[in-house]
PDB file of C-alpha atoms in Angstrom:
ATOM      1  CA  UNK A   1     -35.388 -20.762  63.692  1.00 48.00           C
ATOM      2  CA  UNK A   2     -35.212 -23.433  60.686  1.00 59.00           C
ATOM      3  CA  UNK A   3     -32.167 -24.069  58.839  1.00 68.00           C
ATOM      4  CA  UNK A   4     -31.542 -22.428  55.327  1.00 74.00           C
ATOM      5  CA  UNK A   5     -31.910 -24.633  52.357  1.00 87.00           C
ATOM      6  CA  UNK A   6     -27.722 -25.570  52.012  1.00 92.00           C
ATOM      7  CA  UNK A   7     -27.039 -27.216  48.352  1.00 95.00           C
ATOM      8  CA  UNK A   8     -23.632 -27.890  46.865  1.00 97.00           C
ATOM      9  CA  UNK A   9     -22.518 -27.228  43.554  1.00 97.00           C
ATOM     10  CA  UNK A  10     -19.417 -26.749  41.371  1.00 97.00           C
ATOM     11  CA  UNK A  11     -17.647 -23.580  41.575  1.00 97.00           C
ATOM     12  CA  UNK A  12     -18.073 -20.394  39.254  1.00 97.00           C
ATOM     13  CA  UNK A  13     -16.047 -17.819  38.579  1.00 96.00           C
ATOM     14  CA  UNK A  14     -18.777 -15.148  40.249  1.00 96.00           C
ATOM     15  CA  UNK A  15     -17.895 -16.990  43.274  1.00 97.00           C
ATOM     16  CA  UNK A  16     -14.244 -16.392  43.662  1.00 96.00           C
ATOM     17  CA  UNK A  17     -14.773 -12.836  45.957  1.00 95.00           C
ATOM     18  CA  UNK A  18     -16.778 -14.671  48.322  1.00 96.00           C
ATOM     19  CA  UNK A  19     -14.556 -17.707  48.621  1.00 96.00           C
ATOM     20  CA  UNK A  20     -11.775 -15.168  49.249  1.00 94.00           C
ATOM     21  CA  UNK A  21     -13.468 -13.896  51.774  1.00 94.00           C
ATOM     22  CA  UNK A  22     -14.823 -16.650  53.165  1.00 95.00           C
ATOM     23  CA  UNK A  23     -10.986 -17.738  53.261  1.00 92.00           C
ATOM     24  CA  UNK A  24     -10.030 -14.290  55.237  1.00 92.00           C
ATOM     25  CA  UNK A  25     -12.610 -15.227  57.765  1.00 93.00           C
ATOM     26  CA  UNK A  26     -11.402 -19.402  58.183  1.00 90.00           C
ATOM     27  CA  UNK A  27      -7.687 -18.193  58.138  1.00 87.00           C
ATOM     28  CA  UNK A  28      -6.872 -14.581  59.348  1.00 86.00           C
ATOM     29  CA  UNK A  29      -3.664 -15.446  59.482  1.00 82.00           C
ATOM     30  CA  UNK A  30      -3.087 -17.244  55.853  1.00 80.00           C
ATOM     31  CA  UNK A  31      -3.178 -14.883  52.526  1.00 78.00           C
ATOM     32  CA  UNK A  32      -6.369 -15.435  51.547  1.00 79.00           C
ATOM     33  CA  UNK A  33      -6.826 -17.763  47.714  1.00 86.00           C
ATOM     34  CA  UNK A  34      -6.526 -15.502  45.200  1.00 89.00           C
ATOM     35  CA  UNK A  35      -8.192 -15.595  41.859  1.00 92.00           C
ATOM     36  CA  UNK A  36      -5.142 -17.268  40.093  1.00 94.00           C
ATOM     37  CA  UNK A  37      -5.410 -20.219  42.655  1.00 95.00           C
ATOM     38  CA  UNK A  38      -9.265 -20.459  42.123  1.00 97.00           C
ATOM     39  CA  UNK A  39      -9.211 -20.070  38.155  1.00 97.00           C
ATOM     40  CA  UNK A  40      -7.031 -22.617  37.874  1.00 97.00           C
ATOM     41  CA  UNK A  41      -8.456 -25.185  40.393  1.00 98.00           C
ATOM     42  CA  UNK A  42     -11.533 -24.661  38.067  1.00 98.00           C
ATOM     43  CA  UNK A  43      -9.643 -24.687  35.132  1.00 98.00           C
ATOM     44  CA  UNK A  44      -7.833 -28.110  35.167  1.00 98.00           C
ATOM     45  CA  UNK A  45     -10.557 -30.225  37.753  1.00 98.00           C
ATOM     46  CA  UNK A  46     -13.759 -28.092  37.652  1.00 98.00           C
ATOM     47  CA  UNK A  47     -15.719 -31.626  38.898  1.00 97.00           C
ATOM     48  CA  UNK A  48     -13.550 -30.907  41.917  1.00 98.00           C
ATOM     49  CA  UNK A  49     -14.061 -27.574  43.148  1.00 98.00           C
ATOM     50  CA  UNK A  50     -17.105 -27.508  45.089  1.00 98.00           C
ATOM     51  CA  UNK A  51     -19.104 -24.237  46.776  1.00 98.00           C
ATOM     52  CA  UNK A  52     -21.940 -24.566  49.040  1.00 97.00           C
ATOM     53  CA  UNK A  53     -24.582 -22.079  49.299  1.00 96.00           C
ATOM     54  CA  UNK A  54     -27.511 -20.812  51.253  1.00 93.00           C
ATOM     55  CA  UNK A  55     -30.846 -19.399  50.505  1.00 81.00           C
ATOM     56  CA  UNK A  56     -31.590 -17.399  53.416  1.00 57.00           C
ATOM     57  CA  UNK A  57     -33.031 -14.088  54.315  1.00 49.00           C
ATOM     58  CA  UNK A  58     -30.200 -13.296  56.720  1.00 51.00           C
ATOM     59  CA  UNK A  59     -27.661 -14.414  54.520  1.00 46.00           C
ATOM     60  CA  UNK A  60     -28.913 -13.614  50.951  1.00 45.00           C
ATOM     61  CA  UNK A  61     -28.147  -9.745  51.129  1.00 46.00           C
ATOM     62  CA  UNK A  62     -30.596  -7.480  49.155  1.00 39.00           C
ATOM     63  CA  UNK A  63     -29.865  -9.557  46.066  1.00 45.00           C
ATOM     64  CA  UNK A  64     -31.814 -11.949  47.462  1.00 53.00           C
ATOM     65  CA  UNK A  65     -29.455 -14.682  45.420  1.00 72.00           C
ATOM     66  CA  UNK A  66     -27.016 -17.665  46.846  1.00 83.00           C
ATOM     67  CA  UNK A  67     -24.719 -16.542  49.918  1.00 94.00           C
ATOM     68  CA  UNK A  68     -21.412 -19.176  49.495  1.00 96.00           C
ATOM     69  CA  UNK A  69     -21.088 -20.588  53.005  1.00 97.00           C
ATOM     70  CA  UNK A  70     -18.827 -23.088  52.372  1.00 97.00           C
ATOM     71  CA  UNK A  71     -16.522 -24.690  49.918  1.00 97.00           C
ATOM     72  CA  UNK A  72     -14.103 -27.758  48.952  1.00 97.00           C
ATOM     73  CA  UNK A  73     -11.370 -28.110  46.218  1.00 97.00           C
ATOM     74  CA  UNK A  74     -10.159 -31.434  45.472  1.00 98.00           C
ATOM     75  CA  UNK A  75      -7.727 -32.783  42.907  1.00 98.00           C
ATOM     76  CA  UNK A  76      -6.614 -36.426  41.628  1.00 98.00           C
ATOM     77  CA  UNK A  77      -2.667 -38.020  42.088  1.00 98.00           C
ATOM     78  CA  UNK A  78      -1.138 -40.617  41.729  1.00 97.00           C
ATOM     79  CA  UNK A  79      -0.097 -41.372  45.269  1.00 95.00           C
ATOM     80  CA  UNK A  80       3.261 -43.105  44.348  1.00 94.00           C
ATOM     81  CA  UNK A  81       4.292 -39.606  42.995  1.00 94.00           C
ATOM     82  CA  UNK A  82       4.633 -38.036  46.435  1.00 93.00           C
ATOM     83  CA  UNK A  83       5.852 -38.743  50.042  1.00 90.00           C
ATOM     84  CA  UNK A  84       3.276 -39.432  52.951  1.00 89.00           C
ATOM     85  CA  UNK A  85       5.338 -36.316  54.586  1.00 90.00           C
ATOM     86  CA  UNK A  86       4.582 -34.024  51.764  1.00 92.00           C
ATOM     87  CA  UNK A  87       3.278 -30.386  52.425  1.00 92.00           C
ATOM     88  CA  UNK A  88       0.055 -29.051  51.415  1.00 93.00           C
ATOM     89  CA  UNK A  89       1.709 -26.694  48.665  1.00 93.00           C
ATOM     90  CA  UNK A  90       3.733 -30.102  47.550  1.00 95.00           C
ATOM     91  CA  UNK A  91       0.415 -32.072  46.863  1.00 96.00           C
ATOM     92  CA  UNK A  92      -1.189 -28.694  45.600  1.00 96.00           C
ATOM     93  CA  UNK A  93       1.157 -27.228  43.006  1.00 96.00           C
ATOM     94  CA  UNK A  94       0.167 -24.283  45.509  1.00 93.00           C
ATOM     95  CA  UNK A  95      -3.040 -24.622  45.210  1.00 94.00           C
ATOM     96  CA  UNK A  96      -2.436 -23.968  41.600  1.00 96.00           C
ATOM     97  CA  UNK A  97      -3.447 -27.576  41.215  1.00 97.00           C
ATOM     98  CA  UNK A  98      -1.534 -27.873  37.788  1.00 97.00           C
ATOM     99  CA  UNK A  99      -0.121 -31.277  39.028  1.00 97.00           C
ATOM    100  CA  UNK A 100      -3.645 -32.665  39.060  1.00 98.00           C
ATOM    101  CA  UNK A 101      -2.982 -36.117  37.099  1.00 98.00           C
ATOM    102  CA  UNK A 102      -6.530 -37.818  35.635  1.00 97.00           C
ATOM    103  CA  UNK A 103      -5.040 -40.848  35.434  1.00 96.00           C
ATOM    104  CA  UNK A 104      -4.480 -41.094  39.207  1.00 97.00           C
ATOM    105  CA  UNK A 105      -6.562 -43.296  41.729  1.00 97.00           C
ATOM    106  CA  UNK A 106      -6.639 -40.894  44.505  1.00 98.00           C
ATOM    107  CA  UNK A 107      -8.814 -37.711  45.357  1.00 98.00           C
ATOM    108  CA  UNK A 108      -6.919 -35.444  47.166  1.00 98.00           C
ATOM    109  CA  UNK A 109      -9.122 -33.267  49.364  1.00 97.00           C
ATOM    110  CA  UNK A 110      -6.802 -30.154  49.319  1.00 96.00           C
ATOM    111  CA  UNK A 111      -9.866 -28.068  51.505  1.00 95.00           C
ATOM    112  CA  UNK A 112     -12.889 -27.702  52.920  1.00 95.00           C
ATOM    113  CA  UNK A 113     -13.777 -24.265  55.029  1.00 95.00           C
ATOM    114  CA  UNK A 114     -17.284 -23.576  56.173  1.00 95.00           C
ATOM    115  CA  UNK A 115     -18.513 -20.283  57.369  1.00 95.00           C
ATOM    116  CA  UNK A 116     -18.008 -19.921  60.984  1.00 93.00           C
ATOM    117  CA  UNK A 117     -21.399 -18.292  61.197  1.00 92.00           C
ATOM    118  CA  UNK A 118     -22.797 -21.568  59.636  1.00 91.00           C
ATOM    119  CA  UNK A 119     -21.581 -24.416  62.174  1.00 88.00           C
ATOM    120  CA  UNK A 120     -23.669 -26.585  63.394  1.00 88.00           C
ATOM    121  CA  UNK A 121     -26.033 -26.739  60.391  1.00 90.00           C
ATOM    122  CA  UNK A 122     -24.648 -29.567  58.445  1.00 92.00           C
ATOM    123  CA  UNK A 123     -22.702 -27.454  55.538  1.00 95.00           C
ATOM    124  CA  UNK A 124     -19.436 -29.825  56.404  1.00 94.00           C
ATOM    125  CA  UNK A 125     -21.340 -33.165  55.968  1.00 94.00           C
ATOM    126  CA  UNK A 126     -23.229 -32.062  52.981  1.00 95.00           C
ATOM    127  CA  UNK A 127     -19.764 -31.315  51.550  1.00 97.00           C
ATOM    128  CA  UNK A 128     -18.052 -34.324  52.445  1.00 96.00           C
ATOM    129  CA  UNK A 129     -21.116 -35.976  51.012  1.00 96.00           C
ATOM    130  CA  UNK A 130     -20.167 -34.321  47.795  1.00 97.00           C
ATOM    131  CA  UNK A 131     -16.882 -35.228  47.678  1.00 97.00           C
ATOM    132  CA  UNK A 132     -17.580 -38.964  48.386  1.00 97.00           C
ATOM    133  CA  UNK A 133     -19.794 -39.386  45.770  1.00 97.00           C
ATOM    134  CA  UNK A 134     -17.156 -37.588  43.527  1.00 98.00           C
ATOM    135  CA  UNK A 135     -14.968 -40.183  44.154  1.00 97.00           C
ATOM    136  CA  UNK A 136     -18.069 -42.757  43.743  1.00 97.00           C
ATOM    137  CA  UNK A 137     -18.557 -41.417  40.290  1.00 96.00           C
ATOM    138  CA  UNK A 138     -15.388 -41.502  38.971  1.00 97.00           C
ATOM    139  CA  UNK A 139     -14.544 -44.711  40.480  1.00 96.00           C
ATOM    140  CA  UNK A 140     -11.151 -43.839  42.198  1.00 97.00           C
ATOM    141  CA  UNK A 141      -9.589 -45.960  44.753  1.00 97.00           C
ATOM    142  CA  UNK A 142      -9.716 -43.591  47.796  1.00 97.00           C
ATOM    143  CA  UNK A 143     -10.202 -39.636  48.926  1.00 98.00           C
ATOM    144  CA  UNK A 144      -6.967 -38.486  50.998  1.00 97.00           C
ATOM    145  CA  UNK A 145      -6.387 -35.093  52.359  1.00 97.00           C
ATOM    146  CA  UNK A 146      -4.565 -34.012  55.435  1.00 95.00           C
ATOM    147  CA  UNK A 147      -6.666 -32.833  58.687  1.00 95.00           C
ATOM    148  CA  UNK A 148      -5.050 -30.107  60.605  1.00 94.00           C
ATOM    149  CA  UNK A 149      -5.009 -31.075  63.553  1.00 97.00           C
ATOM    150  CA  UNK A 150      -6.819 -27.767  64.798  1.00 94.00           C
ATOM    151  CA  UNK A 151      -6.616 -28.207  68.378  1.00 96.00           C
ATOM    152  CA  UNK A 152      -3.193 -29.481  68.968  1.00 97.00           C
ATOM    153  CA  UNK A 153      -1.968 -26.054  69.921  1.00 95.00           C
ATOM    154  CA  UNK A 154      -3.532 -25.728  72.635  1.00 96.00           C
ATOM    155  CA  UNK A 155      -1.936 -29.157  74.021  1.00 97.00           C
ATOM    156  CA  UNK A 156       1.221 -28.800  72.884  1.00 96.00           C
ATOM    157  CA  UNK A 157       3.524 -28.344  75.926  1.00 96.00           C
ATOM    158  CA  UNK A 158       1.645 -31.220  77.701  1.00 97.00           C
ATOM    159  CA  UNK A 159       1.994 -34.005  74.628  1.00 97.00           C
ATOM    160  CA  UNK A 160       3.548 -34.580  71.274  1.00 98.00           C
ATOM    161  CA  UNK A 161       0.971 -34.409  67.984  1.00 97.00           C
ATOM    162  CA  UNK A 162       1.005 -38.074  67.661  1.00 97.00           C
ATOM    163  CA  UNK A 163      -0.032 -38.534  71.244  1.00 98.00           C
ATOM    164  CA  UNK A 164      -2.859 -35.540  70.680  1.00 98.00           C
ATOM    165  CA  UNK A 165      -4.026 -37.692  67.373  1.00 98.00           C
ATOM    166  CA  UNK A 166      -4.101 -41.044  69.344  1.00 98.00           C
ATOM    167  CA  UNK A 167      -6.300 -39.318  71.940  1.00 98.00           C
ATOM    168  CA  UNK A 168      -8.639 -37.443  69.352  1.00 98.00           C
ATOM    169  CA  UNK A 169      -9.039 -41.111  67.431  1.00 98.00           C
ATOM    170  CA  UNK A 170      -9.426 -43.130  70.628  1.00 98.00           C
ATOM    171  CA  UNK A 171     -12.457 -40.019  71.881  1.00 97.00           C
ATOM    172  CA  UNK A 172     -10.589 -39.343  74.807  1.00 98.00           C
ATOM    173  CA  UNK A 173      -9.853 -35.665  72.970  1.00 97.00           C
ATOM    174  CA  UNK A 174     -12.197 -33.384  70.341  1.00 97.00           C
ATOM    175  CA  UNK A 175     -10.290 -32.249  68.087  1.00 97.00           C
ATOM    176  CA  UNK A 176     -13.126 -30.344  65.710  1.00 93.00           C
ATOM    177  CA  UNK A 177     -11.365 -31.100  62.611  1.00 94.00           C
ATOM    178  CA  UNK A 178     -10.029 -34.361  62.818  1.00 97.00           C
ATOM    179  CA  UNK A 179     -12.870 -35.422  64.903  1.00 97.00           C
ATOM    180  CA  UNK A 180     -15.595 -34.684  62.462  1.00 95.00           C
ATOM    181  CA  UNK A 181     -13.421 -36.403  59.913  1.00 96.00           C
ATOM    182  CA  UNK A 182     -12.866 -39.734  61.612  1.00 97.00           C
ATOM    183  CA  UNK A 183     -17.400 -39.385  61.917  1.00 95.00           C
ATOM    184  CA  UNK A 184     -17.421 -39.635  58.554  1.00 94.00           C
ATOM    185  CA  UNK A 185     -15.506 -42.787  57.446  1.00 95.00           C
ATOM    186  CA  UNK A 186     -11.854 -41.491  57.196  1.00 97.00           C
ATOM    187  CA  UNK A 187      -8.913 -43.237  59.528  1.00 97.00           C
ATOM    188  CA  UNK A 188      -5.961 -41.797  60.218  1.00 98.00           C
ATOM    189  CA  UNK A 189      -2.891 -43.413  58.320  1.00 97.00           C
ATOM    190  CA  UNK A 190       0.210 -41.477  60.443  1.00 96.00           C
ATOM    191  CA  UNK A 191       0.734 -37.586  61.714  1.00 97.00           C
ATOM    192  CA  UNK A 192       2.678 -35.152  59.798  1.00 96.00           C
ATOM    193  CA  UNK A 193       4.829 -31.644  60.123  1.00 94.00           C
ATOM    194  CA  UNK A 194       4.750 -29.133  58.748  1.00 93.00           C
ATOM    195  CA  UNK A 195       1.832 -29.526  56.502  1.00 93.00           C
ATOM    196  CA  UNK A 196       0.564 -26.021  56.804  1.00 87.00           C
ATOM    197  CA  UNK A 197       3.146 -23.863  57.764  1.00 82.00           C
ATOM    198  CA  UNK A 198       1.894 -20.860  59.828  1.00 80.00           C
ATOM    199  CA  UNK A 199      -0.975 -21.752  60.648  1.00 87.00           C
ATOM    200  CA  UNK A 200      -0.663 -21.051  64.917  1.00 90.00           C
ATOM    201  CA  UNK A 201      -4.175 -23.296  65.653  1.00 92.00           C
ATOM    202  CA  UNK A 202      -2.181 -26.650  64.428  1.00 95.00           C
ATOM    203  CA  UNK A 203       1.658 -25.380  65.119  1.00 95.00           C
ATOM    204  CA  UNK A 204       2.063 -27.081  61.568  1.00 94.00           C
ATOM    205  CA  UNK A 205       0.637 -30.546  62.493  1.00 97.00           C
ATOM    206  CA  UNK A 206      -1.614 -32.537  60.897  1.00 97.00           C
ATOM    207  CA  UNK A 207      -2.967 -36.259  59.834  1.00 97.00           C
ATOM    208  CA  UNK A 208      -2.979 -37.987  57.054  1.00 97.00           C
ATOM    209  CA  UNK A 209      -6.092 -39.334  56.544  1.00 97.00           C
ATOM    210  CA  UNK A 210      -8.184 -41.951  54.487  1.00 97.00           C
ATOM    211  CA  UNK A 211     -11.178 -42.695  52.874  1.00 97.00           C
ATOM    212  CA  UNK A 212     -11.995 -46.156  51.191  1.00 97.00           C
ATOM    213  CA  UNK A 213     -14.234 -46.341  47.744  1.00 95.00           C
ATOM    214  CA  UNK A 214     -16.007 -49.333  49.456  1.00 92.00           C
ATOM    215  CA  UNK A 215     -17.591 -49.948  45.655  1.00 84.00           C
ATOM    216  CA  UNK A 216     -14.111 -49.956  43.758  1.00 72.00           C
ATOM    217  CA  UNK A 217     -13.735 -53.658  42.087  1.00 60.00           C
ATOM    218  CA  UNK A 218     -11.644 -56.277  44.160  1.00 51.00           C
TER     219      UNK A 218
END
């Protein structure tokens, strides 16, 4: 069976039900992003919110149009505004993203989900792709986001979450977050608590992480 054709574009507002759901079906256990959240990611960084989408008989539906099988939202800081142990809702605003600040150096990558029904056919790297050249274009310093790290929860009572991320970075561990993430460019700068609170995969945990705009002017 071949792939569908996967292409990334910005975000419209005739996309927010399916990135709802698409959120219900990444986090059952999170309230989902409601429209607020989404209008005004859109709103104040609409470069920065990012869907991807199929063209596929089995996903198109009897519209036949785009099915949304993935997405990103990204904003800018300035990184000396905030603490390396900062929460996702501190660097978010939310997820309102009304702190986004176009003066910063630094992308934030605030999310990426991809369909579960879609792994495996390389929605995540032609996201990240995105993203990077994002940052390319507008000729910021660095993308920084925080991985969950997904699998730590299942390690938990045998090591601590720094010892779990020195594994997953050294390959000794997968970790299908972080690990996909460090495949792509990004090193880890330290491991954090209570980034993402409730979320039972990650107990809270995850790591900071880096990308470098190898292009940005010495």
């Amino acid at each position: 069976m071949s792939r569908p054709e996967i292409t990334v574009r910005c975000t419209r507002e005739e996309d927010f039900d399916a990135l709802s759901e698409l959120c219900r079906k990444v986090y059952p256990y999170i309230h989902p992003y409601g429209k607020e959240q989404l209008a005004s990611q859109c709103r104040v960084f609409p470069e920065g919110q990012m869907v991807a989408v199929a063209r596929d008989a089995t996903k198109q539906g009897r519209s036949g149009g785009e099915a949304v099988v993935g997405m990103a939202s990204s904003l800018i800081l300035s990184w000396d505004d905030y603490e390396t142990e900062d929460a996702w809702r501190d660097f978010t605003d939310h997820g309102l993203f009304t702190n986004h600040d176009p003066q910063g150096r630094t992308l934030y990558g605030a999310e990426v989900m991809v369909d579960p029904d879609c792994q495996g056919q390389g929605v995540g790297s032609k996201i990240y792709e995105a993203r990077r050249d994002l940052a390319l274009r507008l000729e910021l310093r660095r993308i920084r986001a925080g991985a969950r790290l997904r699998g730590y929860g299942e390690w938990a009572d045998r090591m601590s979450a720094r010892e779990y991320a020195e594994k997953v970075v050294a390959g000794e561990l997968r970790d299908s977050t972080l690990t996909f993430q460090l495949n792509r460019g990004f090193r880890v700068l330290r491991v954090v608590s209570d980034y993402l609170k409730g979320d039972p995969e990650s107990l809270g945990w995850a790591a900071l992480i880096e990308w470098l705009n190898p292009e940005e002017p010495a």
